[in-house]
mmCIF file of C-alpha atoms and ligand atoms in Angstrom:
data_model
loop_
_atom_site.group_PDB
_atom_site.id
_atom_site.type_symbol
_atom_site.label_atom_id
_atom_site.label_comp_id
_atom_site.label_asym_id
_atom_site.label_seq_id
_atom_site.Cartn_x
_atom_site.Cartn_y
_atom_site.Cartn_z
ATOM 1 C CA MET B 2 -129.244 19.354 131.301
ATOM 2 C CA LYS B 3 -127.400 22.702 131.170
ATOM 3 C CA ARG B 4 -128.698 25.077 128.504
ATOM 4 C CA ILE B 5 -125.766 26.870 126.884
ATOM 5 C CA ALA B 6 -125.794 30.093 124.853
ATOM 6 C CA LEU B 7 -122.581 30.343 122.847
ATOM 7 C CA LEU B 8 -121.597 33.831 121.694
ATOM 8 C CA GLY B 9 -118.783 33.921 119.154
ATOM 9 C CA ALA B 10 -119.590 30.428 117.866
ATOM 10 C CA THR B 11 -117.481 30.727 114.692
ATOM 11 C CA GLY B 12 -114.266 31.746 116.459
ATOM 12 C CA SER B 13 -111.391 29.740 117.838
ATOM 13 C CA ILE B 14 -112.951 29.411 121.304
ATOM 14 C CA GLY B 15 -116.428 29.030 119.792
ATOM 15 C CA ARG B 16 -115.425 26.064 117.631
ATOM 16 C CA GLN B 17 -113.675 24.326 120.504
ATOM 17 C CA ALA B 18 -116.696 24.978 122.721
ATOM 18 C CA LEU B 19 -118.923 23.270 120.133
ATOM 19 C CA GLU B 20 -116.685 20.201 120.370
ATOM 20 C CA VAL B 21 -116.943 20.215 124.174
ATOM 21 C CA ILE B 22 -120.742 20.609 124.058
ATOM 22 C CA GLU B 23 -121.116 17.828 121.464
ATOM 23 C CA GLY B 24 -119.001 15.515 123.607
ATOM 24 C CA HIS B 25 -121.035 15.987 126.773
ATOM 25 C CA PRO B 26 -124.615 14.658 127.032
ATOM 26 C CA GLY B 27 -125.390 17.045 129.913
ATOM 27 C CA LEU B 28 -124.798 20.167 127.799
ATOM 28 C CA GLU B 29 -127.387 21.478 125.353
ATOM 29 C CA LEU B 30 -126.689 24.291 122.895
ATOM 30 C CA VAL B 31 -129.826 26.468 122.924
ATOM 31 C CA ALA B 32 -128.476 29.571 121.176
ATOM 32 C CA ALA B 33 -125.465 30.608 119.136
ATOM 33 C CA ALA B 34 -124.272 33.936 117.774
ATOM 34 C CA SER B 35 -121.552 35.129 115.446
ATOM 35 C CA GLY B 36 -120.539 38.555 114.196
ATOM 36 C CA SER B 37 -120.798 38.027 110.437
ATOM 37 C CA ARG B 38 -120.218 34.415 109.417
ATOM 38 C CA PRO B 39 -123.335 32.269 108.825
ATOM 39 C CA ILE B 40 -124.392 29.781 111.522
ATOM 40 C CA ASP B 41 -127.824 28.653 110.317
ATOM 41 C CA GLY B 42 -128.928 25.412 111.958
ATOM 42 C CA LEU B 43 -126.153 25.381 114.554
ATOM 43 C CA ALA B 44 -128.617 25.815 117.437
ATOM 44 C CA PRO B 45 -132.389 26.259 117.912
ATOM 45 C CA LEU B 46 -131.788 30.021 118.063
ATOM 46 C CA THR B 47 -129.042 31.610 115.986
ATOM 47 C CA GLN B 48 -128.106 35.188 115.294
ATOM 48 C CA VAL B 49 -125.500 36.794 113.060
ATOM 49 C CA GLY B 50 -124.592 40.280 114.287
ATOM 50 C CA GLY B 51 -127.248 42.347 116.027
ATOM 51 C CA ASP B 52 -128.100 42.690 119.687
ATOM 52 C CA LEU B 53 -126.710 39.785 121.738
ATOM 53 C CA VAL B 54 -128.833 40.726 124.757
ATOM 54 C CA GLU B 55 -132.042 40.214 122.746
ATOM 55 C CA LEU B 56 -130.851 36.741 121.797
ATOM 56 C CA LEU B 57 -130.021 35.900 125.427
ATOM 57 C CA GLU B 58 -133.421 37.076 126.618
ATOM 58 C CA ARG B 59 -135.140 34.807 124.130
ATOM 59 C CA ALA B 60 -132.835 31.847 124.809
ATOM 60 C CA GLU B 61 -133.102 31.833 128.640
ATOM 61 C CA PRO B 62 -129.823 29.919 129.031
ATOM 62 C CA ASP B 63 -128.366 28.461 132.237
ATOM 63 C CA VAL B 64 -124.857 29.385 131.095
ATOM 64 C CA VAL B 65 -123.602 32.049 128.698
ATOM 65 C CA LEU B 66 -120.235 31.279 127.115
ATOM 66 C CA ASN B 67 -119.041 34.674 125.964
ATOM 67 C CA ALA B 68 -116.405 34.005 123.304
ATOM 68 C CA VAL B 69 -116.942 37.201 121.318
ATOM 69 C CA VAL B 70 -113.741 39.110 120.654
ATOM 70 C CA GLY B 71 -113.355 42.652 121.975
ATOM 71 C CA PHE B 72 -115.517 45.308 123.596
ATOM 72 C CA ALA B 73 -118.504 44.087 121.521
ATOM 73 C CA GLY B 74 -118.928 41.343 124.140
ATOM 74 C CA LEU B 75 -119.594 43.767 126.990
ATOM 75 C CA PRO B 76 -123.437 44.000 126.969
ATOM 76 C CA ALA B 77 -123.714 40.205 127.036
ATOM 77 C CA THR B 78 -121.281 39.953 129.966
ATOM 78 C CA LEU B 79 -123.226 42.534 131.954
ATOM 79 C CA TRP B 80 -126.554 40.933 131.054
ATOM 80 C CA ALA B 81 -125.473 37.501 132.326
ATOM 81 C CA LEU B 82 -123.973 38.896 135.523
ATOM 82 C CA GLU B 83 -126.977 41.109 136.255
ATOM 83 C CA HIS B 84 -129.473 38.292 135.639
ATOM 84 C CA GLY B 85 -127.712 35.702 137.777
ATOM 85 C CA VAL B 86 -127.014 33.531 134.722
ATOM 86 C CA ASP B 87 -123.687 31.712 135.051
ATOM 87 C CA LEU B 88 -121.074 33.302 132.817
ATOM 88 C CA ALA B 89 -118.201 31.342 131.287
ATOM 89 C CA LEU B 90 -116.006 34.240 130.252
ATOM 90 C CA ALA B 91 -113.492 34.057 127.428
ATOM 91 C CA ASN B 92 -114.172 37.663 126.397
ATOM 92 C CA LYS B 93 -111.616 39.187 128.785
ATOM 93 C CA GLU B 94 -111.966 42.614 127.150
ATOM 94 C CA SER B 95 -115.415 43.035 128.727
ATOM 95 C CA LEU B 96 -114.165 42.431 132.271
ATOM 96 C CA VAL B 97 -111.168 44.690 131.675
ATOM 97 C CA ALA B 98 -113.404 47.485 130.393
ATOM 98 C CA ALA B 99 -116.216 47.085 132.907
ATOM 99 C CA GLY B 100 -114.276 45.943 136.019
ATOM 100 C CA GLU B 101 -116.135 47.226 139.049
ATOM 101 C CA LEU B 102 -119.456 47.598 137.183
ATOM 102 C CA ALA B 103 -119.255 43.941 136.190
ATOM 103 C CA LEU B 104 -118.524 42.819 139.751
ATOM 104 C CA ALA B 105 -121.372 44.938 141.102
ATOM 105 C CA ALA B 106 -123.704 43.341 138.537
ATOM 106 C CA GLN B 107 -122.511 39.902 139.654
ATOM 107 C CA ARG B 108 -123.155 40.733 143.316
ATOM 108 C CA ARG B 109 -126.716 41.779 142.448
ATOM 109 C CA GLY B 110 -127.304 38.830 140.114
ATOM 110 C CA GLY B 111 -125.647 36.137 142.217
ATOM 111 C CA GLY B 112 -124.550 33.876 139.346
ATOM 112 C CA LEU B 113 -121.131 32.328 138.828
ATOM 113 C CA LEU B 114 -118.336 34.037 136.922
ATOM 114 C CA LEU B 115 -116.140 31.249 135.574
ATOM 115 C CA PRO B 116 -113.004 32.258 133.707
ATOM 116 C CA VAL B 117 -112.227 30.503 130.425
ATOM 117 C CA ASP B 118 -108.832 32.120 129.921
ATOM 118 C CA SER B 119 -106.475 29.235 130.688
ATOM 119 C CA GLU B 120 -104.386 31.200 133.205
ATOM 120 C CA HIS B 121 -107.446 32.395 135.107
ATOM 121 C CA SER B 122 -109.124 29.015 135.007
ATOM 122 C CA ALA B 123 -105.895 27.622 136.473
ATOM 123 C CA ALA B 124 -105.750 30.288 139.188
ATOM 124 C CA PHE B 125 -109.441 29.785 139.971
ATOM 125 C CA GLN B 126 -108.755 26.073 140.513
ATOM 126 C CA CYS B 127 -105.671 26.690 142.698
ATOM 127 C CA LEU B 128 -107.667 29.167 144.795
ATOM 128 C CA GLU B 129 -110.842 27.155 145.177
ATOM 129 C CA GLY B 130 -111.811 26.625 148.791
ATOM 130 C CA ARG B 131 -108.846 28.577 150.175
ATOM 131 C CA ALA B 132 -109.139 31.594 152.444
ATOM 132 C CA ARG B 133 -108.029 34.727 150.589
ATOM 133 C CA GLU B 134 -105.802 35.859 153.466
ATOM 134 C CA THR B 135 -103.619 32.765 152.960
ATOM 135 C CA VAL B 136 -102.737 33.914 149.424
ATOM 136 C CA ASP B 137 -99.509 35.781 148.985
ATOM 137 C CA SER B 138 -99.424 36.336 145.225
ATOM 138 C CA LEU B 139 -100.541 35.071 141.859
ATOM 139 C CA VAL B 140 -98.205 34.364 138.951
ATOM 140 C CA LEU B 141 -99.687 34.402 135.463
ATOM 141 C CA THR B 142 -97.549 32.697 132.857
ATOM 142 C CA ALA B 143 -96.980 34.042 129.346
ATOM 143 C CA SER B 144 -95.554 32.088 126.433
ATOM 144 C CA GLY B 145 -93.774 35.257 125.328
ATOM 145 C CA GLY B 146 -95.292 34.944 121.851
ATOM 146 C CA PRO B 147 -93.440 34.623 118.544
ATOM 147 C CA PHE B 148 -91.049 37.514 119.292
ATOM 148 C CA ARG B 149 -89.779 36.325 122.652
ATOM 149 C CA GLY B 150 -86.056 37.006 122.949
ATOM 150 C CA ARG B 151 -86.017 39.749 120.314
ATOM 151 C CA THR B 152 -84.996 43.343 120.950
ATOM 152 C CA ARG B 153 -87.050 46.374 119.889
ATOM 153 C CA ASP B 154 -84.635 46.964 117.015
ATOM 154 C CA GLU B 155 -85.460 43.521 115.683
ATOM 155 C CA LEU B 156 -89.181 44.257 115.603
ATOM 156 C CA HIS B 157 -89.317 47.283 113.284
ATOM 157 C CA ASP B 158 -90.236 45.329 110.182
ATOM 158 C CA VAL B 159 -92.255 42.390 111.495
ATOM 159 C CA THR B 160 -95.424 41.702 109.518
ATOM 160 C CA PRO B 161 -98.905 40.572 110.593
ATOM 161 C CA GLU B 162 -97.989 37.148 109.221
ATOM 162 C CA ASP B 163 -94.961 36.982 111.558
ATOM 163 C CA ALA B 164 -97.077 38.101 114.534
ATOM 164 C CA LEU B 165 -99.794 35.547 113.759
ATOM 165 C CA ALA B 166 -97.362 32.609 113.995
ATOM 166 C CA HIS B 167 -97.863 31.817 117.688
ATOM 167 C CA PRO B 168 -95.515 29.140 119.036
ATOM 168 C CA THR B 169 -97.875 27.304 121.430
ATOM 169 C CA TRP B 170 -101.525 28.408 121.055
ATOM 170 C CA ASN B 171 -103.733 28.426 117.956
ATOM 171 C CA MET B 172 -106.101 31.363 118.497
ATOM 172 C CA GLY B 173 -108.034 34.124 116.738
ATOM 173 C CA PRO B 174 -106.014 36.946 115.107
ATOM 174 C CA LYS B 175 -106.635 39.675 117.694
ATOM 175 C CA ILE B 176 -105.510 37.670 120.726
ATOM 176 C CA THR B 177 -102.581 36.267 118.745
ATOM 177 C CA VAL B 178 -101.280 39.774 118.041
ATOM 178 C CA ASP B 179 -101.972 40.657 121.694
ATOM 179 C CA SER B 180 -99.782 37.705 122.676
ATOM 180 C CA ALA B 181 -96.990 38.990 120.446
ATOM 181 C CA THR B 182 -97.086 42.459 122.062
ATOM 182 C CA LEU B 183 -97.827 41.115 125.594
ATOM 183 C CA ALA B 184 -100.992 43.263 125.626
ATOM 184 C CA ASN B 185 -102.790 39.963 126.150
ATOM 185 C CA LYS B 186 -100.939 39.486 129.428
ATOM 186 C CA GLY B 187 -101.710 43.109 130.275
ATOM 187 C CA LEU B 188 -105.422 42.459 129.745
ATOM 188 C CA GLU B 189 -105.104 39.274 131.783
ATOM 189 C CA LEU B 190 -103.431 41.133 134.632
ATOM 190 C CA ILE B 191 -106.419 43.470 134.890
ATOM 191 C CA GLU B 192 -108.818 40.550 134.428
ATOM 192 C CA ALA B 193 -107.112 38.686 137.317
ATOM 193 C CA HIS B 194 -107.302 41.738 139.566
ATOM 194 C CA PHE B 195 -111.078 41.848 139.164
ATOM 195 C CA LEU B 196 -111.675 38.094 139.197
ATOM 196 C CA PHE B 197 -109.648 37.319 142.302
ATOM 197 C CA GLY B 198 -109.733 40.604 144.216
ATOM 198 C CA LEU B 199 -105.941 40.795 144.377
ATOM 199 C CA PRO B 200 -104.099 44.121 144.304
ATOM 200 C CA TYR B 201 -101.866 44.623 141.280
ATOM 201 C CA GLU B 202 -98.649 44.419 143.298
ATOM 202 C CA ARG B 203 -99.581 40.833 144.177
ATOM 203 C CA ILE B 204 -100.015 39.713 140.573
ATOM 204 C CA GLU B 205 -96.860 38.859 138.671
ATOM 205 C CA VAL B 206 -96.198 37.750 135.122
ATOM 206 C CA ALA B 207 -93.543 35.167 134.263
ATOM 207 C CA VAL B 208 -92.548 34.150 130.762
ATOM 208 C CA HIS B 209 -92.823 30.388 130.393
ATOM 209 C CA PRO B 210 -92.189 29.403 126.755
ATOM 210 C CA THR B 211 -93.888 25.993 126.643
ATOM 211 C CA SER B 212 -97.229 27.107 128.175
ATOM 212 C CA VAL B 213 -97.510 23.965 130.296
ATOM 213 C CA VAL B 214 -97.827 25.758 133.634
ATOM 214 C CA HIS B 215 -100.824 28.083 133.326
ATOM 215 C CA ALA B 216 -100.695 29.858 136.675
ATOM 216 C CA LEU B 217 -99.072 29.560 140.096
ATOM 217 C CA LEU B 218 -100.369 30.643 143.497
ATOM 218 C CA ARG B 219 -97.945 31.506 146.235
ATOM 219 C CA PHE B 220 -99.335 31.031 149.748
ATOM 220 C CA ARG B 221 -98.200 32.685 152.973
ATOM 221 C CA ASP B 222 -96.598 29.505 154.334
ATOM 222 C CA GLY B 223 -94.168 29.330 151.407
ATOM 223 C CA ALA B 224 -96.116 26.714 149.450
ATOM 224 C CA VAL B 225 -96.708 27.282 145.731
ATOM 225 C CA LEU B 226 -99.551 25.565 143.891
ATOM 226 C CA ALA B 227 -99.297 25.351 140.126
ATOM 227 C CA HIS B 228 -101.743 24.214 137.458
ATOM 228 C CA LEU B 229 -100.204 22.195 134.615
ATOM 229 C CA GLY B 230 -101.540 20.768 131.405
ATOM 230 C CA TYR B 231 -100.979 20.776 127.665
ATOM 231 C CA PRO B 232 -101.979 24.078 126.082
ATOM 232 C CA ASP B 233 -105.468 23.144 124.881
ATOM 233 C CA MET B 234 -108.409 25.488 125.411
ATOM 234 C CA ARG B 235 -110.890 22.611 125.506
ATOM 235 C CA VAL B 236 -109.729 21.980 129.089
ATOM 236 C CA PRO B 237 -110.704 25.376 130.573
ATOM 237 C CA ILE B 238 -113.808 25.542 128.332
ATOM 238 C CA SER B 239 -114.944 22.138 129.591
ATOM 239 C CA PHE B 240 -114.098 23.064 133.198
ATOM 240 C CA ALA B 241 -116.268 26.186 132.982
ATOM 241 C CA LEU B 242 -119.180 24.569 131.136
ATOM 242 C CA THR B 243 -119.355 21.486 133.348
ATOM 243 C CA TYR B 244 -118.455 23.214 136.640
ATOM 244 C CA PRO B 245 -118.343 21.822 139.300
ATOM 245 C CA GLU B 246 -118.428 18.371 137.699
ATOM 246 C CA ARG B 247 -115.011 18.574 135.937
ATOM 247 C CA ALA B 248 -116.115 16.296 133.111
ATOM 248 C CA ALA B 249 -113.659 14.102 131.211
ATOM 249 C CA THR B 250 -112.087 15.473 128.004
ATOM 250 C CA PRO B 251 -110.193 13.705 125.211
ATOM 251 C CA ILE B 252 -106.988 15.615 126.094
ATOM 252 C CA PRO B 253 -104.093 13.216 126.794
ATOM 253 C CA ALA B 254 -102.575 13.090 130.274
ATOM 254 C CA LEU B 255 -99.409 15.135 130.733
ATOM 255 C CA ASP B 256 -96.520 12.861 129.779
ATOM 256 C CA LEU B 257 -93.680 13.304 132.251
ATOM 257 C CA ALA B 258 -91.710 10.298 131.034
ATOM 258 C CA SER B 259 -90.858 12.035 127.750
ATOM 259 C CA GLY B 260 -89.182 14.851 129.697
ATOM 260 C CA LEU B 261 -90.593 18.148 130.817
ATOM 261 C CA THR B 262 -88.528 21.262 131.318
ATOM 262 C CA LEU B 263 -90.158 24.088 133.209
ATOM 263 C CA GLU B 264 -88.429 27.324 132.330
ATOM 264 C CA PHE B 265 -89.437 30.764 133.624
ATOM 265 C CA HIS B 266 -88.090 34.260 132.914
ATOM 266 C CA ALA B 267 -88.996 37.822 133.733
ATOM 267 C CA PRO B 268 -90.785 39.565 130.855
ATOM 268 C CA ASP B 269 -88.750 42.024 128.778
ATOM 269 C CA ALA B 270 -90.388 45.314 129.775
ATOM 270 C CA ASP B 271 -88.378 47.443 127.321
ATOM 271 C CA THR B 272 -89.320 45.458 124.245
ATOM 272 C CA PHE B 273 -92.929 44.833 125.304
ATOM 273 C CA PRO B 274 -94.115 47.983 127.125
ATOM 274 C CA LEU B 275 -97.824 47.134 126.816
ATOM 275 C CA LEU B 276 -97.622 44.964 129.919
ATOM 276 C CA ALA B 277 -96.434 47.883 132.068
ATOM 277 C CA PHE B 278 -99.013 50.206 130.473
ATOM 278 C CA ALA B 279 -101.747 47.773 131.497
ATOM 279 C CA ARG B 280 -100.462 47.616 135.064
ATOM 280 C CA ASP B 281 -100.417 51.383 135.185
ATOM 281 C CA ALA B 282 -103.924 51.683 133.665
ATOM 282 C CA GLY B 283 -105.206 49.113 136.167
ATOM 283 C CA GLU B 284 -103.652 50.875 139.127
ATOM 284 C CA ARG B 285 -105.071 54.229 138.002
ATOM 285 C CA GLY B 286 -108.504 52.617 137.792
ATOM 286 C CA GLY B 287 -111.604 54.459 136.534
ATOM 287 C CA THR B 288 -111.943 54.047 132.778
ATOM 288 C CA TYR B 289 -108.181 53.794 132.165
ATOM 289 C CA PRO B 290 -108.454 50.014 131.647
ATOM 290 C CA CYS B 291 -111.369 50.608 129.240
ATOM 291 C CA ALA B 292 -109.225 53.133 127.315
ATOM 292 C CA TYR B 293 -106.251 50.747 127.300
ATOM 293 C CA ASN B 294 -108.436 48.073 125.747
ATOM 294 C CA ALA B 295 -110.069 50.429 123.223
ATOM 295 C CA ALA B 296 -106.759 51.893 122.016
ATOM 296 C CA ASN B 297 -105.271 48.425 121.756
ATOM 297 C CA GLU B 298 -108.234 47.165 119.688
ATOM 298 C CA VAL B 299 -107.861 50.095 117.280
ATOM 299 C CA ALA B 300 -104.096 49.674 117.030
ATOM 300 C CA VAL B 301 -104.232 45.901 116.493
ATOM 301 C CA ALA B 302 -106.850 46.306 113.737
ATOM 302 C CA ALA B 303 -104.627 48.934 112.070
ATOM 303 C CA PHE B 304 -101.585 46.651 112.343
ATOM 304 C CA LEU B 305 -103.491 43.733 110.816
ATOM 305 C CA ASP B 306 -104.634 46.058 107.982
ATOM 306 C CA GLY B 307 -101.061 47.107 107.272
ATOM 307 C CA ARG B 308 -101.728 50.699 108.427
ATOM 308 C CA LEU B 309 -99.478 50.605 111.508
ATOM 309 C CA PRO B 310 -96.100 49.003 112.180
ATOM 310 C CA PHE B 311 -95.866 46.472 115.001
ATOM 311 C CA LEU B 312 -94.039 48.855 117.341
ATOM 312 C CA GLY B 313 -96.711 51.481 116.626
ATOM 313 C CA ILE B 314 -99.269 49.447 118.610
ATOM 314 C CA SER B 315 -97.750 50.358 121.975
ATOM 315 C CA GLU B 316 -97.219 53.960 120.862
ATOM 316 C CA VAL B 317 -100.908 54.363 120.007
ATOM 317 C CA VAL B 318 -101.919 52.916 123.390
ATOM 318 C CA GLU B 319 -99.435 55.114 125.243
ATOM 319 C CA GLU B 320 -100.610 58.275 123.473
ATOM 320 C CA THR B 321 -104.260 57.427 124.062
ATOM 321 C CA LEU B 322 -103.758 56.746 127.764
ATOM 322 C CA ALA B 323 -101.949 60.069 128.102
ATOM 323 C CA ALA B 324 -104.879 61.912 126.502
ATOM 324 C CA VAL B 325 -107.986 60.360 128.154
ATOM 325 C CA ASP B 326 -109.386 61.630 131.462
ATOM 326 C CA GLY B 327 -109.973 58.127 132.895
ATOM 327 C CA ALA B 328 -113.055 59.313 134.804
ATOM 328 C CA HIS B 329 -115.188 56.587 136.424
ATOM 329 C CA ALA B 330 -118.173 55.342 134.401
ATOM 330 C CA ARG B 331 -121.493 55.036 136.210
ATOM 331 C CA ASP B 332 -123.090 52.545 133.849
ATOM 332 C CA LEU B 333 -122.843 50.779 130.502
ATOM 333 C CA ASP B 334 -123.584 54.030 128.635
ATOM 334 C CA GLY B 335 -120.698 55.694 130.449
ATOM 335 C CA LEU B 336 -118.379 52.867 129.427
ATOM 336 C CA VAL B 337 -119.549 53.024 125.834
ATOM 337 C CA GLU B 338 -118.729 56.749 125.858
ATOM 338 C CA ALA B 339 -115.288 56.188 127.400
ATOM 339 C CA ASP B 340 -114.590 53.435 124.874
ATOM 340 C CA ALA B 341 -115.661 55.663 121.955
ATOM 341 C CA ALA B 342 -113.586 58.604 123.196
ATOM 342 C CA ALA B 343 -110.484 56.415 123.516
ATOM 343 C CA ARG B 344 -111.076 54.909 120.069
ATOM 344 C CA ALA B 345 -111.348 58.387 118.519
ATOM 345 C CA LEU B 346 -108.059 59.428 120.157
ATOM 346 C CA ALA B 347 -106.377 56.213 119.045
ATOM 347 C CA GLU B 348 -107.603 56.695 115.460
ATOM 348 C CA ARG B 349 -106.214 60.224 115.549
ATOM 349 C CA SER B 350 -102.805 59.010 116.640
ATOM 350 C CA LEU B 351 -102.772 56.670 113.637
ATOM 351 C CA LEU B 352 -102.753 59.672 111.304
ATOM 352 C CA PRO B 353 -99.358 60.888 110.128
ATOM 353 C CA ALA B 354 -98.138 63.826 112.279
HETATM 354 N N1 LIG D 412 -108.533 31.666 121.131
HETATM 355 C C1 LIG D 412 -108.076 31.374 122.330
HETATM 356 O O1 LIG D 412 -107.364 30.375 122.514
HETATM 357 C C2 LIG D 412 -108.393 32.250 123.506
HETATM 358 C C3 LIG D 412 -107.826 31.960 124.751
HETATM 359 C C4 LIG D 412 -108.189 32.740 125.843
HETATM 360 C C5 LIG D 412 -109.086 33.777 125.700
HETATM 361 N N2 LIG D 412 -109.603 34.046 124.469
HETATM 362 C C6 LIG D 412 -110.535 35.164 124.337
HETATM 363 O O2 LIG D 412 -111.738 34.684 123.757
HETATM 364 C C7 LIG D 412 -112.332 35.684 122.923
HETATM 365 C C8 LIG D 412 -112.501 35.108 121.526
HETATM 366 O O3 LIG D 412 -111.210 34.817 121.003
HETATM 367 P P1 LIG D 412 -111.033 33.947 119.682
HETATM 368 O O4 LIG D 412 -109.581 33.681 119.576
HETATM 369 O O5 LIG D 412 -111.997 32.807 119.679
HETATM 370 O O6 LIG D 412 -111.446 35.017 118.572
HETATM 371 P P2 LIG D 412 -111.888 34.758 117.056
HETATM 372 O O7 LIG D 412 -111.397 33.449 116.587
HETATM 373 O O8 LIG D 412 -111.496 35.977 116.308
HETATM 374 O O9 LIG D 412 -113.475 34.691 117.163
HETATM 375 C C9 LIG D 412 -114.232 35.798 117.553
HETATM 376 C C10 LIG D 412 -115.688 35.439 117.537
HETATM 377 O O10 LIG D 412 -116.446 36.593 117.929
HETATM 378 C C11 LIG D 412 -117.481 36.782 116.956
HETATM 379 N N3 LIG D 412 -117.880 38.185 116.987
HETATM 380 C C12 LIG D 412 -117.130 39.279 116.727
HETATM 381 N N4 LIG D 412 -117.861 40.396 116.869
HETATM 382 C C13 LIG D 412 -119.105 39.988 117.234
HETATM 383 C C14 LIG D 412 -120.317 40.666 117.517
HETATM 384 N N5 LIG D 412 -120.399 41.989 117.460
HETATM 385 N N6 LIG D 412 -121.403 39.917 117.859
HETATM 386 C C15 LIG D 412 -121.335 38.564 117.911
HETATM 387 N N7 LIG D 412 -120.202 37.874 117.644
HETATM 388 C C16 LIG D 412 -119.124 38.581 117.313
HETATM 389 C C17 LIG D 412 -116.864 36.320 115.664
HETATM 390 O O11 LIG D 412 -117.862 36.115 114.678
HETATM 391 P P3 LIG D 412 -117.459 36.080 113.090
HETATM 392 O O12 LIG D 412 -116.675 34.839 112.897
HETATM 393 O O13 LIG D 412 -118.744 36.036 112.387
HETATM 394 O O14 LIG D 412 -116.652 37.307 112.841
HETATM 395 C C18 LIG D 412 -116.208 35.028 116.154
HETATM 396 O O15 LIG D 412 -117.166 34.031 116.320
HETATM 397 C C19 LIG D 412 -111.375 36.885 122.984
HETATM 398 O O16 LIG D 412 -111.811 37.775 123.963
HETATM 399 C C20 LIG D 412 -110.043 36.272 123.410
HETATM 400 O O17 LIG D 412 -109.227 37.183 124.104
HETATM 401 C C21 LIG D 412 -109.283 33.314 123.384
#
């Protein structure tokens, strides 16, 4: 029996994880946490808000599924990695912000780091058991979000409601807006760099509107391995929670007889600059990725509150990245400081000039 601690139990990933856990007799939910919504009775140990690390210490799980949204998930990610507790990671923001510190904690702890993001779960599966020197490059796919095909001029007046209407995935509001700006793919680019140890120039993004191909791996002999499946997060959640068993799920088999068109395009870098800003922040290293994430969180919250236009999100991130020093953080406290400094700068750039 695997003892699971589920952080972010009320969210989109959290609810789907509950379904996966209920459907598998080998998985036992020992603890659950949310940020503010009540979850009494969901698990033997529950917590609303507060210190997630305290909950994990009491719960002694075998696997932590971190499905908290945003930087708030960072202490739990570091705790699991440091303590050698397997981490099923949906909370990409924590790996983006902590990067090398997280990997160092994993090396000390020795537990597994299993990606839940569908693209990274796909890449993990294509890479499994293959020597790293045989890998040429990784391609992450992006649906392109609800504004795919539009120009910048056509995005001046889009509302939160427009941005929240994602064509292929049904997700929480923050990641849905991130998909509309392509910041989500920017975060995923940095996440992939840390997860798979690939340099940024060997990670590509391709727009693939139907979200059926989740990632592709190009190998040095010219072969390309791709991972396909319907866009349903229960698949990567189940893969991570039941690893290495690959338990059955109720997801239907991919139907090829009804026709399947696989279409790929280059992303539109002019309309969606947040992807290039992420690549740049990743390449600069230090706490630039942490600042990218912090500024984006502030800007997305302001957009959802009606305090910032859609195109203002990338402007806030750009201004913040230009103003931070990006110095390396030595520990969690250093990251918390870098995050707070970037948030303060981002808040300032929200104010009218
Ligand atoms: N949704 C997807 O399909 C998808 C796919 C890939 C990756 N991800 C990643 O998975 C993470 C969660 O995404 P989501 O779409 O599930 O978000 P969501 O629907 O907004 O859910 C977020 C969850 O985090 C909880 N939370 C927020 N702050 C917290 C805190 N300080 N302590 C404890 N819990 C806290 C929320 O609790 P309350 O409900 O009480 O606020 C909620 O349970 C994100 O990092 C996202 O990028 C999501």
